[in-house]
Short mmCIF file of C-alpha atoms and ligand atoms in Angstrom, two decimals:
data_model
loop_
_atom_site.label_atom_id
_atom_site.label_comp_id
_atom_site.label_asym_id
_atom_site.label_seq_id
_atom_site.Cartn_x
_atom_site.Cartn_y
_atom_site.Cartn_z
CA UNK A 19 38.90 54.43 -5.01
CA UNK A 20 38.52 50.99 -5.72
CA UNK A 21 40.93 49.31 -4.21
CA UNK A 22 42.77 46.25 -5.74
CA UNK A 23 43.58 43.11 -3.94
CA UNK A 24 47.58 44.21 -4.10
CA UNK A 25 47.71 47.62 -2.18
CA UNK A 26 49.76 50.09 -4.04
CA UNK A 27 52.11 52.19 -1.88
CA UNK A 28 53.63 55.15 -4.47
CA UNK A 29 56.91 55.96 -2.83
CA UNK A 30 57.66 58.26 -5.45
CA UNK A 31 57.62 61.77 -3.52
CA UNK A 32 59.82 60.25 -0.41
CA UNK A 33 62.41 57.46 -1.88
CA UNK A 34 61.84 58.55 -5.26
CA UNK A 35 62.64 61.95 -4.01
CA UNK A 36 66.03 61.32 -2.25
CA UNK A 37 67.31 60.24 -5.92
CA UNK A 38 70.26 63.32 -5.97
CA UNK A 39 69.35 66.41 -7.80
CA UNK A 40 65.22 64.99 -7.89
CA UNK A 41 63.87 67.39 -5.42
CA UNK A 42 60.72 69.25 -5.93
CA UNK A 43 58.92 72.01 -3.87
CA UNK A 44 56.01 71.48 -1.93
CA UNK A 45 53.81 72.77 -4.57
CA UNK A 46 55.48 70.33 -7.36
CA UNK A 47 55.11 67.43 -4.62
CA UNK A 48 51.54 68.22 -4.39
CA UNK A 49 51.47 68.53 -8.47
CA UNK A 50 52.41 64.84 -8.25
CA UNK A 51 50.44 63.73 -5.37
CA UNK A 52 47.33 64.98 -7.30
CA UNK A 53 48.05 63.10 -10.05
CA UNK A 54 48.83 60.07 -8.27
CA UNK A 55 45.62 60.28 -7.06
CA UNK A 56 43.66 59.76 -10.95
CA UNK A 57 46.31 57.44 -10.67
CA UNK A 58 44.10 55.61 -8.11
CA UNK A 59 47.14 54.94 -5.91
CA UNK A 60 46.06 53.00 -2.28
CA UNK A 61 48.59 54.79 -0.29
CA UNK A 62 50.38 58.21 -1.08
CA UNK A 63 54.22 58.00 0.92
CA UNK A 64 54.46 61.69 0.88
CA UNK A 65 57.79 62.61 2.47
CA UNK A 66 59.78 62.11 5.99
CA UNK A 67 58.43 65.02 8.35
CA UNK A 68 61.33 65.01 10.19
CA UNK A 69 64.19 65.38 7.47
CA UNK A 70 63.39 69.46 6.98
CA UNK A 71 60.64 71.93 7.80
CA UNK A 72 59.95 72.07 4.19
CA UNK A 73 59.16 68.42 4.36
CA UNK A 74 56.65 68.44 6.96
CA UNK A 75 54.81 71.27 5.44
CA UNK A 76 54.82 69.22 1.81
CA UNK A 77 53.56 66.46 3.88
CA UNK A 78 50.79 68.35 6.12
CA UNK A 79 49.82 70.23 2.84
CA UNK A 80 49.25 66.86 1.21
CA UNK A 81 47.06 64.90 3.79
CA UNK A 82 45.20 67.87 3.90
CA UNK A 83 44.14 68.50 0.45
CA UNK A 84 44.26 64.61 -0.89
CA UNK A 85 41.41 62.50 -0.73
CA UNK A 86 40.32 59.34 -1.78
CA UNK A 87 43.92 58.11 -0.57
CA UNK A 88 46.11 57.37 2.53
CA UNK A 89 48.56 59.39 3.43
CA UNK A 90 52.28 58.03 4.79
CA UNK A 91 54.41 59.18 6.31
CA UNK A 92 58.24 58.04 7.03
CA UNK A 93 60.02 57.95 10.44
CA UNK A 94 63.17 56.91 12.06
CA UNK A 95 62.27 55.25 15.34
CA UNK A 96 64.14 57.88 16.95
CA UNK A 97 62.39 60.33 19.73
CA UNK A 98 60.82 62.97 17.77
CA UNK A 99 60.94 61.45 14.27
CA UNK A 100 57.17 59.61 14.74
CA UNK A 101 56.02 62.45 16.41
CA UNK A 102 56.90 65.09 13.80
CA UNK A 103 55.61 62.34 11.31
CA UNK A 104 51.85 62.04 13.29
CA UNK A 105 51.29 65.58 13.14
CA UNK A 106 51.67 66.23 9.66
CA UNK A 107 49.65 62.89 8.67
CA UNK A 108 47.03 63.24 11.21
CA UNK A 109 44.71 65.21 9.45
CA UNK A 110 44.92 63.38 6.61
CA UNK A 111 41.50 61.00 5.86
CA UNK A 112 43.49 57.73 6.05
CA UNK A 113 46.81 58.47 8.06
CA UNK A 114 49.52 55.73 7.59
CA UNK A 115 52.65 55.71 9.70
CA UNK A 116 55.52 54.07 8.51
CA UNK A 117 58.19 53.83 11.19
CA UNK A 118 61.44 51.74 10.24
CA UNK A 119 64.15 50.59 11.47
CA UNK A 120 67.90 48.87 10.08
CA UNK A 121 68.06 45.28 11.40
CA UNK A 122 71.04 44.15 9.89
CA UNK A 123 74.42 43.36 11.71
CA UNK A 124 76.01 45.46 9.27
CA UNK A 125 73.63 48.17 9.80
CA UNK A 126 73.24 47.80 13.63
CA UNK A 127 77.11 47.38 14.29
CA UNK A 128 78.31 50.01 11.90
CA UNK A 129 75.68 52.55 11.33
CA UNK A 130 73.40 52.52 14.63
CA UNK A 131 76.04 51.13 16.86
CA UNK A 132 73.46 49.53 18.91
CA UNK A 133 73.09 45.46 19.29
CA UNK A 134 69.65 43.82 18.14
CA UNK A 135 67.90 43.88 21.54
CA UNK A 136 68.39 47.63 21.46
CA UNK A 137 67.01 47.67 17.97
CA UNK A 138 63.72 45.48 18.54
CA UNK A 139 62.66 47.27 21.99
CA UNK A 140 62.98 50.72 20.18
CA UNK A 141 60.89 49.08 17.34
CA UNK A 142 58.27 48.08 19.93
CA UNK A 143 58.50 50.80 21.43
CA UNK A 144 57.52 53.41 18.16
CA UNK A 145 55.30 51.02 16.81
CA UNK A 146 53.45 51.05 20.17
CA UNK A 147 53.41 54.88 20.50
CA UNK A 148 51.97 55.46 16.45
CA UNK A 149 49.28 52.96 17.37
CA UNK A 150 48.83 55.01 20.26
CA UNK A 151 48.52 58.16 18.94
CA UNK A 152 46.87 57.38 15.65
CA UNK A 153 44.12 54.96 17.30
CA UNK A 154 43.02 51.59 15.81
CA UNK A 155 41.58 52.75 12.60
CA UNK A 156 45.15 53.86 11.82
CA UNK A 157 47.56 51.84 9.22
CA UNK A 158 50.84 51.61 11.78
CA UNK A 159 53.68 50.43 9.30
CA UNK A 160 56.71 48.47 10.62
CA UNK A 161 60.00 48.97 8.12
CA UNK A 162 63.18 46.12 8.95
CA UNK A 163 65.18 48.01 7.32
CA UNK A 164 67.99 45.81 5.17
CA UNK A 165 65.39 43.03 5.66
CA UNK A 166 67.35 40.83 3.16
CA UNK A 167 70.48 40.88 4.86
CA UNK A 168 69.46 40.48 7.87
CA UNK A 169 69.20 36.87 10.23
CA UNK A 170 65.91 35.69 8.94
CA UNK A 171 65.14 34.02 12.89
CA UNK A 172 65.84 37.47 14.28
CA UNK A 173 64.05 39.51 11.56
CA UNK A 174 60.76 37.28 12.24
CA UNK A 175 60.85 37.87 16.10
CA UNK A 176 60.81 41.32 15.22
CA UNK A 177 58.15 41.07 12.84
CA UNK A 178 56.13 39.12 15.89
CA UNK A 179 57.04 41.53 18.46
CA UNK A 180 56.05 45.02 16.42
CA UNK A 181 52.90 42.68 15.31
CA UNK A 182 52.26 42.34 19.01
CA UNK A 183 52.83 45.82 19.62
CA UNK A 184 49.70 47.62 17.18
CA UNK A 185 51.79 47.40 13.41
CA UNK A 186 49.15 46.67 10.95
CA UNK A 187 51.27 46.57 7.97
CA UNK A 188 55.17 44.72 8.05
CA UNK A 189 56.92 45.92 5.31
CA UNK A 190 60.29 43.32 3.96
CA UNK A 191 63.08 45.88 2.36
CA UNK A 192 65.19 44.59 -0.27
CA UNK A 193 66.82 48.14 0.65
CA UNK A 194 70.16 47.95 -1.32
CA UNK A 195 68.65 45.46 -4.21
CA UNK A 196 70.60 42.47 -3.20
CA UNK A 197 67.86 39.83 -3.02
CA UNK A 198 67.13 37.24 -5.71
CA UNK A 199 63.62 36.03 -7.09
CA UNK A 200 63.13 32.63 -5.81
CA UNK A 201 65.23 33.66 -2.63
CA UNK A 202 63.31 36.38 -1.87
CA UNK A 203 59.66 34.99 -2.26
CA UNK A 204 60.82 32.22 0.68
CA UNK A 205 61.74 34.91 2.57
CA UNK A 206 58.50 36.75 2.32
CA UNK A 207 56.52 32.86 2.27
CA UNK A 208 58.40 32.79 6.08
CA UNK A 209 57.05 35.88 7.44
CA UNK A 210 53.80 35.43 6.06
CA UNK A 211 53.39 32.35 8.15
CA UNK A 212 54.85 34.07 11.57
CA UNK A 213 52.52 37.19 11.08
CA UNK A 214 50.76 37.44 8.34
CA UNK A 215 47.48 36.77 9.38
CA UNK A 216 47.72 39.67 11.32
CA UNK A 217 49.12 41.84 9.41
CA UNK A 218 49.53 42.96 6.08
CA UNK A 219 52.73 41.48 4.41
CA UNK A 220 54.80 44.48 2.27
CA UNK A 221 57.68 44.68 0.12
CA UNK A 222 60.05 47.61 -0.52
CA UNK A 223 62.76 46.39 -3.55
CA UNK A 224 65.39 48.70 -4.62
CA UNK A 225 67.10 48.02 -8.76
CA UNK A 226 70.91 47.29 -7.97
CA UNK A 227 70.93 44.35 -9.83
CA UNK A 228 67.94 45.04 -12.14
CA UNK A 229 65.75 42.86 -10.21
CA UNK A 230 63.22 45.11 -8.03
CA UNK A 231 60.41 44.43 -10.79
CA UNK A 232 61.13 40.88 -10.60
CA UNK A 233 61.80 40.86 -6.68
CA UNK A 234 58.19 42.38 -5.94
CA UNK A 235 56.16 40.05 -8.12
CA UNK A 236 57.95 36.94 -6.64
CA UNK A 237 56.86 38.70 -3.35
CA UNK A 238 53.23 39.27 -4.21
CA UNK A 239 52.85 35.44 -5.66
CA UNK A 240 54.10 34.23 -2.30
CA UNK A 241 51.61 35.82 -0.03
CA UNK A 242 52.59 39.86 -0.08
CA UNK A 243 49.79 42.08 -0.60
CA UNK A 244 51.11 45.34 -0.31
CA UNK A 245 54.05 46.75 -3.13
CA UNK A 246 56.02 49.90 -2.80
CA UNK A 247 57.27 51.12 -6.06
CA UNK A 248 58.06 54.56 -7.86
CA UNK A 249 56.94 56.15 -11.04
CA UNK A 250 59.83 55.41 -13.68
CA UNK A 251 61.50 53.54 -11.00
CA UNK A 252 62.52 57.02 -9.41
CA UNK A 253 64.51 56.53 -6.47
CA UNK A 254 68.15 56.09 -4.65
CA UNK A 255 71.22 54.55 -6.55
CA UNK A 256 69.43 52.97 -9.80
CA UNK A 257 65.90 52.99 -8.48
CA UNK A 258 63.00 51.29 -6.55
CA UNK A 259 60.48 48.58 -8.05
CA UNK A 260 58.83 50.85 -10.83
CA UNK A 261 55.17 51.16 -10.38
CA UNK A 262 54.24 50.76 -13.84
CA UNK A 263 56.09 47.48 -14.57
CA UNK A 264 54.40 45.68 -11.22
CA UNK A 265 50.62 47.22 -12.19
CA UNK A 266 50.98 46.19 -15.97
CA UNK A 267 52.72 42.73 -14.98
CA UNK A 268 49.61 41.78 -12.50
CA UNK A 269 47.07 43.26 -15.49
CA UNK A 270 48.85 41.01 -18.27
CA UNK A 271 49.34 38.15 -16.22
CA UNK A 272 46.46 37.22 -14.30
CA UNK A 273 46.73 33.54 -14.49
CA UNK A 274 49.61 34.38 -13.05
CA UNK A 275 48.24 36.27 -10.07
CA UNK A 276 45.24 34.97 -10.02
CA UNK A 277 42.51 37.88 -8.08
CA UNK A 278 45.49 39.47 -7.34
CA UNK A 279 45.12 43.11 -9.37
CA UNK A 280 45.65 46.69 -8.04
CA UNK A 281 43.08 49.16 -8.16
CA UNK A 282 45.14 51.47 -10.50
CA UNK A 283 43.84 53.71 -13.24
CA UNK A 284 46.12 52.48 -15.74
CA UNK A 285 44.93 54.70 -18.34
CA UNK A 286 46.51 57.46 -16.15
CA UNK A 287 50.02 55.63 -16.12
CA UNK A 288 51.90 57.79 -18.95
CA UNK A 289 50.59 61.40 -17.59
CA UNK A 290 51.99 60.02 -13.89
CA UNK A 291 55.41 58.96 -15.36
CA UNK A 292 55.53 62.63 -17.80
CA UNK A 293 55.20 64.79 -14.95
CA UNK A 294 57.38 63.21 -12.59
CA UNK A 295 60.10 63.08 -15.60
CA UNK A 296 59.47 66.18 -16.08
CA UNK A 297 59.71 67.95 -12.71
CA UNK A 298 62.21 66.17 -11.00
CA UNK A 299 64.41 66.54 -14.51
CA UNK A 300 65.09 62.48 -15.03
CA UNK A 301 63.93 61.55 -18.41
CA UNK A 302 62.79 58.09 -19.28
CA UNK A 303 65.10 55.85 -21.19
CA UNK A 304 63.53 54.97 -24.56
CA UNK A 305 63.87 51.68 -23.98
CA UNK A 306 61.88 51.28 -21.07
CA UNK A 307 59.14 49.08 -20.09
CA UNK A 308 55.75 50.42 -20.45
CA UNK A 309 57.02 54.75 -20.61
CA UNK A 310 59.56 54.66 -22.63
CA UNK A 311 59.42 56.00 -25.35
CA UNK A 312 60.05 52.81 -27.84
CA UNK A 313 58.10 50.88 -25.74
CA UNK A 314 54.84 50.39 -27.98
CA UNK A 315 57.24 51.41 -31.38
CA UNK A 316 57.68 48.33 -33.55
CA UNK A 317 60.80 49.04 -35.99
CA UNK A 318 61.53 45.69 -37.80
CA UNK A 319 59.46 45.32 -40.74
CA UNK A 320 58.33 42.32 -39.96
CA UNK A 321 57.36 43.13 -36.26
CA UNK A 322 55.41 45.81 -38.28
CA UNK A 323 53.58 43.42 -40.96
CA UNK A 324 52.09 41.44 -37.74
CA UNK A 325 51.23 44.42 -35.60
CA UNK A 326 49.23 45.93 -38.48
CA UNK A 327 47.71 42.06 -39.11
CA UNK A 328 46.74 41.58 -35.98
CA UNK A 329 48.33 43.71 -32.67
CA UNK A 330 48.33 40.34 -30.33
CA UNK A 331 51.21 38.98 -32.40
CA UNK A 332 53.78 41.76 -30.96
CA UNK A 333 51.52 43.92 -28.28
CA UNK A 334 51.06 42.70 -24.92
CA UNK A 335 48.67 45.42 -23.75
CA UNK A 336 47.72 48.01 -25.81
CA UNK A 337 49.64 51.55 -26.10
CA UNK A 338 45.62 52.86 -25.01
CA UNK A 339 45.56 50.52 -21.53
CA UNK A 340 48.44 53.16 -20.79
CA UNK A 341 47.02 56.06 -21.95
CA UNK A 342 48.87 56.20 -24.95
CA UNK A 343 46.19 57.87 -27.00
CA UNK A 344 47.94 56.60 -30.46
CA UNK A 345 45.89 59.61 -32.20
CA UNK A 346 47.64 63.33 -33.16
CA UNK A 347 45.47 66.12 -32.19
CA UNK A 348 45.28 68.99 -35.13
CA UNK A 349 44.31 72.12 -33.18
CA UNK A 350 44.37 75.21 -34.79
CA UNK A 351 43.62 78.85 -34.43
CA UNK A 352 39.45 77.62 -34.72
CA UNK A 353 39.43 75.38 -32.14
CA UNK A 354 37.85 75.02 -29.17
CA UNK A 355 38.51 74.95 -25.14
CA UNK A 356 35.78 71.99 -25.18
CA UNK A 357 37.70 70.43 -27.91
CA UNK A 358 41.15 70.98 -26.12
CA UNK A 359 39.56 69.67 -22.41
CA UNK A 360 38.49 66.49 -24.41
CA UNK A 361 41.50 66.12 -26.07
CA UNK A 362 43.81 66.73 -22.74
CA UNK A 363 41.27 64.01 -20.75
CA UNK A 364 42.28 61.03 -22.85
CA UNK A 365 45.85 62.65 -22.29
CA UNK A 366 44.63 62.41 -19.05
CA UNK A 367 44.54 65.34 -18.14
CA UNK A 368 41.12 66.81 -16.21
CA UNK A 369 41.40 70.54 -16.28
CA UNK A 370 38.66 73.41 -15.97
CA UNK A 371 38.27 76.94 -15.27
CA UNK A 372 41.61 78.95 -15.31
CA UNK A 373 43.91 76.05 -15.58
CA UNK A 374 41.84 74.82 -18.98
CA UNK A 375 42.03 78.65 -19.99
CA UNK A 376 45.77 79.41 -19.73
CA UNK A 377 46.42 76.12 -21.55
CA UNK A 378 43.64 77.22 -24.39
CA UNK A 379 45.49 80.81 -24.50
CA UNK A 380 49.22 78.88 -24.97
CA UNK A 381 47.69 76.38 -27.26
CA UNK A 382 45.71 78.82 -29.79
CA UNK A 383 49.07 81.18 -29.60
CA UNK A 384 51.13 77.93 -30.47
CA UNK A 385 48.88 77.51 -33.42
CA UNK A 386 50.26 80.67 -34.38
CA UNK A 387 54.07 80.04 -34.07
CA UNK A 388 54.37 76.41 -36.06
CA UNK A 389 52.35 74.20 -38.19
CA UNK A 390 50.64 71.34 -35.86
CA UNK A 391 50.36 71.63 -32.29
CA UNK A 392 50.88 67.90 -31.51
CA UNK A 393 49.94 65.55 -28.32
CA UNK A 394 53.44 66.37 -26.91
CA UNK A 395 53.06 70.06 -27.33
CA UNK A 396 49.97 69.97 -25.47
CA UNK A 397 51.33 67.84 -22.72
CA UNK A 398 54.74 69.96 -22.41
CA UNK A 399 52.33 73.03 -22.03
CA UNK A 400 49.90 71.22 -18.96
CA UNK A 401 53.45 70.46 -17.16
CA UNK A 402 54.93 73.58 -18.06
CA UNK A 403 52.18 75.28 -15.58
CA UNK A 404 52.63 71.76 -13.13
CA UNK A 405 56.14 73.50 -11.83
CA UNK A 406 55.06 78.02 -11.95
CA UNK A 407 57.10 79.19 -8.89
CA UNK A 408 56.37 83.20 -8.00
CA UNK A 409 58.56 85.50 -9.86
CA UNK A 410 59.97 88.45 -8.58
CA UNK A 411 62.52 88.86 -10.77
CA UNK A 412 60.88 88.96 -14.45
CA UNK A 413 61.95 89.16 -17.86
CA UNK A 414 60.87 92.50 -19.14
CA UNK A 415 63.03 91.87 -23.27
CA UNK A 416 66.80 90.26 -24.22
CA UNK A 417 68.50 90.78 -27.42
CA UNK A 418 71.91 88.61 -28.87
CA UNK A 419 73.80 88.87 -32.11
CA UNK A 420 75.72 86.49 -32.45
CA UNK A 421 78.53 85.15 -35.76
CA UNK A 422 80.22 82.13 -36.75
CA UNK A 423 83.54 82.18 -35.06
CA UNK A 424 83.16 85.42 -33.00
CA UNK A 425 82.11 85.91 -29.25
CA UNK A 426 77.83 86.08 -28.55
CA UNK A 427 76.58 89.75 -26.82
CA UNK A 428 74.24 89.72 -25.34
CA UNK A 429 71.37 92.25 -23.44
CA UNK A 430 68.37 91.28 -20.76
CA UNK A 431 66.17 93.71 -19.14
CA UNK A 432 65.36 92.33 -15.91
CA UNK A 433 62.33 93.73 -13.39
CA UNK A 434 63.96 92.12 -9.87
CA UNK A 435 61.22 93.19 -7.31
CA UNK A 436 59.48 96.30 -9.08
CA UNK A 437 63.12 98.01 -10.21
CA UNK A 438 63.98 97.39 -14.03
CA UNK A 439 67.70 96.78 -14.18
CA UNK A 440 69.92 96.19 -17.73
CA UNK A 441 73.14 94.39 -18.51
CA UNK A 442 74.73 93.19 -21.34
CA UNK A 443 77.74 90.86 -21.41
CA UNK A 444 79.55 88.43 -23.93
CA UNK A 445 80.00 85.16 -24.09
CA UNK A 446 81.02 82.09 -26.04
CA UNK A 447 77.71 81.48 -27.32
CA UNK A 448 74.32 83.15 -27.04
CA UNK A 449 72.88 81.67 -24.03
CA UNK A 450 76.24 81.92 -22.51
CA UNK A 451 76.62 85.79 -23.30
CA UNK A 452 72.68 86.01 -22.15
CA UNK A 453 72.82 83.97 -18.94
CA UNK A 454 76.11 86.41 -17.83
CA UNK A 455 74.44 89.37 -18.57
CA UNK A 456 70.98 87.78 -16.14
CA UNK A 457 74.07 86.97 -13.90
CA UNK A 458 75.64 90.91 -14.33
CA UNK A 459 72.14 92.56 -14.06
CA UNK A 460 70.85 90.20 -10.96
CA UNK A 461 74.80 89.68 -8.70
CA UNK A 462 74.62 93.42 -7.57
CA UNK A 463 71.04 92.83 -5.65
CA UNK A 464 70.71 89.98 -4.24
CA UNK A 465 74.99 89.30 -3.65
CA UNK A 466 75.42 86.09 -5.36
CA UNK A 467 74.18 85.03 -9.10
CA UNK A 468 73.63 81.83 -10.01
CA UNK A 469 75.82 78.74 -11.02
CA UNK A 470 74.70 76.41 -13.72
CA UNK A 471 75.51 72.82 -13.29
CA UNK A 472 73.26 71.61 -15.87
CA UNK A 473 71.57 72.71 -18.81
CA UNK A 474 69.78 70.08 -21.26
CA UNK A 475 67.81 70.58 -24.46
CA UNK A 476 65.14 69.26 -26.14
CA UNK A 477 62.52 68.89 -29.19
CA UNK A 478 59.17 68.51 -27.48
CA UNK A 479 58.25 66.80 -31.09
CA UNK A 480 59.48 66.50 -34.41
CA UNK A 481 59.92 69.54 -36.64
CA UNK A 482 61.78 72.20 -37.91
CA UNK A 483 59.62 74.38 -36.08
CA UNK A 484 59.26 72.53 -32.72
CA UNK A 485 58.88 73.49 -29.36
CA UNK A 486 62.33 73.41 -27.63
CA UNK A 487 62.42 72.11 -23.60
CA UNK A 488 65.27 73.32 -21.60
CA UNK A 489 66.12 72.25 -18.59
CA UNK A 490 68.59 73.66 -15.61
CA UNK A 491 70.18 72.62 -12.44
CA UNK A 492 71.23 75.99 -10.63
CA UNK A 493 73.36 76.83 -6.98
CA UNK A 494 73.77 79.90 -5.42
CA UNK A 495 77.38 81.17 -6.32
CA UNK A 496 77.59 81.99 -2.47
CA UNK A 497 76.66 78.16 -1.70
CA UNK A 498 79.24 75.86 -2.29
CA UNK A 499 80.40 72.43 -1.26
CA UNK A 500 78.18 69.07 -0.76
CA UNK A 501 75.76 70.25 0.46
CA UNK A 502 74.40 73.23 -1.35
CA UNK A 503 70.85 73.55 -2.35
CA UNK A 504 70.51 72.88 -6.74
CA UNK A 505 67.47 73.88 -8.04
CA UNK A 506 65.75 72.99 -11.46
CA UNK A 507 64.00 75.51 -14.44
CA UNK A 508 62.11 74.54 -17.31
CA UNK A 509 61.52 76.99 -20.06
CA UNK A 510 59.44 76.41 -22.90
CA UNK A 511 59.06 77.82 -26.17
CA UNK A 512 59.18 77.58 -30.19
CA UNK A 513 62.49 79.83 -29.64
CA UNK A 514 65.60 77.55 -27.67
CA UNK A 515 67.42 80.98 -26.59
CA UNK A 516 63.98 82.57 -25.15
CA UNK A 517 63.21 78.54 -23.14
CA UNK A 518 66.94 78.94 -21.90
CA UNK A 519 66.41 82.09 -20.39
CA UNK A 520 62.95 81.59 -18.92
CA UNK A 521 64.50 78.36 -17.13
CA UNK A 522 67.24 80.17 -16.20
CA UNK A 523 65.41 82.60 -14.58
CA UNK A 524 63.09 79.90 -12.88
CA UNK A 525 65.72 78.41 -11.51
CA UNK A 526 66.71 81.67 -9.93
CA UNK A 527 63.31 82.53 -8.63
CA UNK A 528 63.46 79.26 -6.94
CA UNK A 529 67.23 79.98 -5.16
CA UNK A 530 65.98 83.57 -4.53
CA UNK A 531 62.65 82.11 -2.64
CA UNK A 532 64.31 79.78 -0.64
CA UNK A 533 66.50 82.09 0.57
CA UNK A 534 63.84 84.76 1.22
CA UNK A 535 61.45 81.62 3.31
CA UNK A 536 64.63 79.94 4.33
CA UNK A 537 65.77 77.35 2.53
CA UNK A 538 63.03 74.60 3.99
CA UNK A 539 60.42 76.37 3.46
CA UNK A 540 59.98 76.30 0.08
CA UNK A 541 62.24 73.34 -1.06
CA UNK A 542 61.60 69.24 -0.01
CA UNK A 543 65.23 67.64 0.51
CA UNK A 544 68.02 69.13 2.18
CA UNK A 545 68.00 68.70 5.65
CA UNK A 546 69.59 64.74 4.77
CA UNK A 547 70.65 62.77 7.64
CA UNK A 548 73.11 60.15 7.52
CA UNK A 549 70.93 57.12 7.69
CA UNK A 550 67.66 58.20 5.78
CA UNK A 551 67.84 54.73 3.42
O1 KIV B 608 65.72 51.13 1.05
C1 KIV B 608 64.56 50.92 2.46
O2 KIV B 608 64.85 50.21 2.90
C2 KIV B 608 63.61 52.00 3.03
C3 KIV B 608 62.96 51.68 4.01
C4 KIV B 608 62.32 53.45 4.57
C5 KIV B 608 61.42 51.47 3.64
O3 KIV B 608 63.62 53.09 1.92
ZN1 ZN B 609 64.06 52.35 0.13
#
């Protein structure tokens, strides 16, 4: 791993995953972690082990299975939390414990209901615990939640005390995205002055005022040497500082950040962005910096003319530098595995063996179904493999009739735990009729049916024969109320009805798996406690 002089701490799998509806299975988290390793971030914050057994398991698997990167786990300064976090990351090549407590008077008074002295005492106690439990080589990070709204003198005392107790990194979170760049830079400068000789200064900025990246960069200029960021800026509310924006700003403006690069392999940014967007179901807005669909598109004639004459006229970075290959693949029935492997590498995916064979078979089948297999088609195939779930409910067959102005009638045949069951139903359209037929087939067996809370469909590429990618979110009919488990499912096919059914059954299998294994064994972010930031 090439570590840059600014340490990139990725919290997509912890703060990012806390975005409502972004919950990932443990296997999906591992898939994202592998991509973060390819991206060469320095630290992966893998989760919050005390939040649920599922999160514990996901963090431990990531700690065990990812190499060449530090793995962090978050813990409150509360008996039980740090112990769980230590247990989960102990197996990592480079364990990184992250303990936090709120320090602003607003949080102390209304949330924790303790005084400043007590908060400082707990911070010191759990930092000391972490240092002792993990030893002198481990990274022990302390975060003062809501630091940007904390009395500065008190905040500095807290940081000084935790560094004396063994913290090697102190983090300054702008928890509610309240800070303004110049002001935040001054705060960071004061922390650097007070404890910067003995600890790495880190920042963690939220985007409530759209300033997360600006605040993060101001902090780097003021001496911060760790930045906490997420892919696509995913995160609670308006999200966190976006990894791709911060990293590309450091790279594109070296005179503003002398000797302050990151070790990130920026050519992996697009692949990371797509994977996170796909697995969480959070679309990237087209005009999002760096990774939006329009980030490198030039529409006006004047711009196009300039870019053709010299890209420097309107491009401050090249599309290739963030992993957009620009070239379009034409894969046909006669294309070989090698060619496909090379193309996938260009797109940021290094596939071999069975994984490569699987995508190859699907790509060749797709070349039969549509004229041209594009980069976007290939990426969609690779991503679909990343979210495969064990299927005890499988589709055997379906048919539907639907006509102008009338209802649709659909029939499905499903294998449920090995038994084949068929059902027919009507609906106001073909998808509705088939989903309702699935419900009829499974309700008598499982005792519940999936309830659709969201349905989205998009074409993977241009053209009438494009593949349709469907995203659904569902809960169980027996599981009502705000705490209900909501899962996502994806489907991909040139037949959008087939893609819809596939997505519905993936979600149904996830709900069924969660029921059999216990919610927490299969899924990650459920047991929210009121003070997870
Ligand atoms: O936003 C926040 O304050 C956090 C801390 C735990 C770093 O996420
Ligand atoms: Zn946060």
